[in-house]
Coordinates of C-alpha atoms in Angstrom, one line a residue:
X1 CA -6.5 0.1 253.6
X2 CA -7.5 -3.2 255.2
X3 CA -4.7 -5.2 256.9
X4 CA -5.5 -8.3 254.8
X5 CA -4.1 -6.4 251.8
X6 CA -0.9 -5.8 253.6
X7 CA -0.5 -9.3 254.9
X8 CA -1.1 -10.7 251.4
X9 CA 1.5 -8.3 250.1
X10 CA 4.0 -9.4 252.7
X11 CA 3.3 -13.1 251.8
X12 CA 3.9 -12.3 248.1
X13 CA 7.2 -10.5 248.7
X14 CA 8.4 -13.3 251.0
X15 CA 7.4 -16.1 248.6
X16 CA 8.7 -14.4 245.4
X17 CA 11.7 -12.4 246.7
X18 CA 12.5 -13.8 250.1
X19 CA 12.3 -12.8 253.7
X20 CA 15.4 -10.6 253.4
X21 CA 13.7 -8.5 250.7
X22 CA 10.7 -7.9 253.0
X23 CA 13.0 -6.9 255.8
X24 CA 14.9 -4.5 253.5
X25 CA 11.5 -2.9 252.5
X26 CA 10.6 -2.4 256.1
X27 CA 14.1 -0.9 256.8
X28 CA 13.8 1.5 253.8
X29 CA 10.2 2.7 254.4
X30 CA 9.2 4.9 257.3
X31 CA 5.9 3.1 258.0
X32 CA 3.6 4.4 260.8
X33 CA 2.6 0.8 261.6
X34 CA 6.2 -0.3 261.7
X35 CA 5.3 -2.9 259.1
X36 CA 3.2 -4.9 261.6
X37 CA -0.2 -5.7 260.2
X38 CA -3.3 -7.5 261.4
X39 CA -5.9 -8.6 259.0
X40 CA -8.9 -6.7 260.4
X41 CA -7.3 -3.4 261.1
X42 CA -7.1 -0.4 258.7
X43 CA -3.8 1.2 257.7
X44 CA -2.8 4.3 255.9
X45 CA -3.0 3.8 252.1
X46 CA 0.4 5.5 251.7
X47 CA 2.0 2.5 253.4
X48 CA 1.2 0.1 250.5
X49 CA 2.4 2.7 248.0
X50 CA 5.7 3.1 249.9
X51 CA 6.2 -0.6 250.0
X52 CA 5.5 -1.1 246.3
X53 CA 7.8 1.7 245.3
X54 CA 10.5 0.3 247.6
X55 CA 10.0 -3.2 246.1
X56 CA 10.3 -1.7 242.6
X57 CA 13.6 0.0 243.7
X58 CA 14.9 -3.2 245.2
X59 CA 13.9 -5.5 242.2
X60 CA 14.1 -3.1 239.3
X61 CA 10.5 -4.2 238.3
X62 CA 8.3 -1.3 237.3
X63 CA 5.7 -0.2 239.9
X64 CA 2.8 -0.8 237.4
X65 CA 3.9 -4.3 236.8
X66 CA 4.3 -5.0 240.5
X67 CA 0.8 -3.6 241.3
X68 CA -0.8 -5.8 238.6
X69 CA 1.1 -8.9 239.8
X70 CA 0.0 -8.2 243.3
X71 CA -3.6 -8.1 242.1
X72 CA -3.1 -11.6 240.7
X73 CA -1.6 -12.7 244.0
X74 CA -4.3 -11.0 246.1
X75 CA -7.1 -12.7 244.3
X76 CA -6.1 -16.0 245.8
X77 CA -6.0 -14.6 249.3
X78 CA -9.3 -12.8 249.0
X79 CA -11.3 -15.6 247.4
X80 CA -10.2 -18.0 250.2
X81 CA -11.4 -15.5 252.8
X82 CA -15.0 -15.6 251.4
X83 CA -17.5 -18.0 252.9
X84 CA -17.9 -21.1 250.6
X85 CA -21.4 -19.9 249.5
X86 CA -19.8 -16.8 248.0
X87 CA -17.2 -18.8 246.1
X88 CA -19.7 -20.7 244.0
X89 CA -20.0 -18.4 240.9
X90 CA -20.5 -20.4 237.7
X91 CA -18.2 -18.1 235.6
X92 CA -16.1 -15.0 235.6
X93 CA -18.9 -12.8 234.3
X94 CA -21.2 -13.7 237.2
X95 CA -18.4 -13.2 239.7
X96 CA -17.7 -9.7 238.3
X97 CA -21.4 -8.8 238.5
X98 CA -21.4 -9.9 242.2
X99 CA -18.3 -7.9 243.3
X100 CA -20.1 -4.6 244.1
X101 CA -23.7 -5.9 244.7
X102 CA -22.9 -8.9 246.9
X103 CA -19.2 -9.3 247.9
X104 CA -18.6 -5.6 248.9
X105 CA -21.9 -5.5 250.6
X106 CA -20.8 -8.4 252.8
X107 CA -17.4 -6.8 253.4
X108 CA -19.2 -3.7 254.7
X109 CA -21.3 -5.8 257.0
X110 CA -18.2 -7.3 258.6
X111 CA -16.1 -4.1 258.4
X112 CA -18.4 -1.0 258.3
X113 CA -15.3 1.3 257.9
X114 CA -14.0 -0.6 254.9
X115 CA -13.4 1.5 251.8
X116 CA -14.1 -0.7 248.8
X117 CA -13.8 0.4 245.2
X118 CA -16.8 0.7 243.0
X119 CA -16.6 -2.1 240.4
X120 CA -19.7 -2.5 238.3
X121 CA -20.5 -4.3 235.1
X122 CA -21.8 -1.6 232.8
X123 CA -22.4 -3.6 229.7
X124 CA -22.4 -7.2 228.8
X125 CA -21.3 -8.7 225.4
X126 CA -21.1 -12.2 224.0
X127 CA -17.3 -12.1 224.5
X128 CA -17.0 -10.0 227.7
X129 CA -18.0 -7.0 229.8
X130 CA -17.3 -3.3 230.3
X131 CA -16.3 -2.7 234.0
X132 CA -16.7 0.6 235.7
X133 CA -14.0 1.1 238.3
X134 CA -13.9 4.1 240.7
X135 CA -11.8 4.5 243.9
X136 CA -10.1 7.3 245.6
X137 CA -7.0 5.0 245.7
X138 CA -6.9 4.8 241.9
X139 CA -5.6 1.3 241.9
X140 CA -7.0 0.2 238.7
X141 CA -4.0 -1.9 237.9
X142 CA -4.6 -3.9 241.1
X143 CA -8.2 -4.5 239.8
X144 CA -6.8 -5.6 236.5
X145 CA -4.6 -8.2 238.2
X146 CA -7.5 -9.4 240.3
X147 CA -9.6 -9.9 237.1
X148 CA -6.9 -11.7 235.2
X149 CA -6.4 -14.1 238.1
X150 CA -10.2 -14.6 238.5
X151 CA -10.4 -15.5 234.8
X152 CA -7.6 -18.0 235.3
X153 CA -9.5 -19.6 238.2
X154 CA -12.3 -20.2 235.7
X155 CA -9.9 -21.7 233.2
X156 CA -10.0 -18.8 230.8
X157 CA -7.7 -16.0 229.7
X158 CA -8.9 -12.4 229.1
X159 CA -7.6 -9.3 227.6
X160 CA -8.3 -6.0 229.4
X161 CA -8.3 -2.6 227.7
X162 CA -8.5 0.7 229.5
X163 CA -11.1 2.8 227.6
X164 CA -10.6 5.6 230.1
X165 CA -8.5 5.9 233.2
X166 CA -8.4 7.9 236.4
X167 CA -4.6 8.3 235.9
X168 CA -5.4 10.3 232.7
X169 CA -7.8 12.7 234.3
X170 CA -11.1 10.7 234.1
X171 CA -13.2 10.4 237.3
X172 CA -13.4 6.6 236.8
X173 CA -11.8 3.8 234.8
X174 CA -13.7 1.9 232.1
X175 CA -12.2 -1.5 231.5
X176 CA -13.1 -3.7 228.5
X177 CA -12.7 -7.3 229.6
X178 CA -12.9 -9.8 226.8
X179 CA -12.4 -13.5 226.7
X180 CA -9.4 -14.3 224.6
X181 CA -10.1 -16.7 221.7
X182 CA -8.2 -19.9 221.6
X183 CA -6.1 -20.0 218.4
X184 CA -6.8 -23.1 216.2
X185 CA -3.7 -24.6 214.5

């Protein structure tokens, strides 16, 4: 996994739980990297899993909840790492369509060894899209957090329903992403 994911995770932990919490995680996890990350390097995927599980143990927040919250946090870091021309999407739906066909293509140009998830809009509806997600990491909850934060950046709220999931034996996840309707009083 790319070092930028780890550095963003460290920033989130330090901002939300304090430096002492990050140091406790490092002390409690046997990390091959020693917990020292640089943005452009690759690190063992197991390290992020170990850190999230340790954070869950430390905070009593369920792992699934932490992974989705990290996805929300990570969006802010990832979007700011893109060139300005790649941040000019008019809406969430256009951004989601560009993830695999534009953004991940550019990531692979910069980092040929990067392992990016497959995230493709399969169907479009008036109120949303169906997203196909596939990754050997099976971090669909991270993707869900990313999509929620992306929606917020466009001033909207979405609901996301798993229609099928890799954690339940499927070879991919299918996510129904729908714009939430504003309730009229």
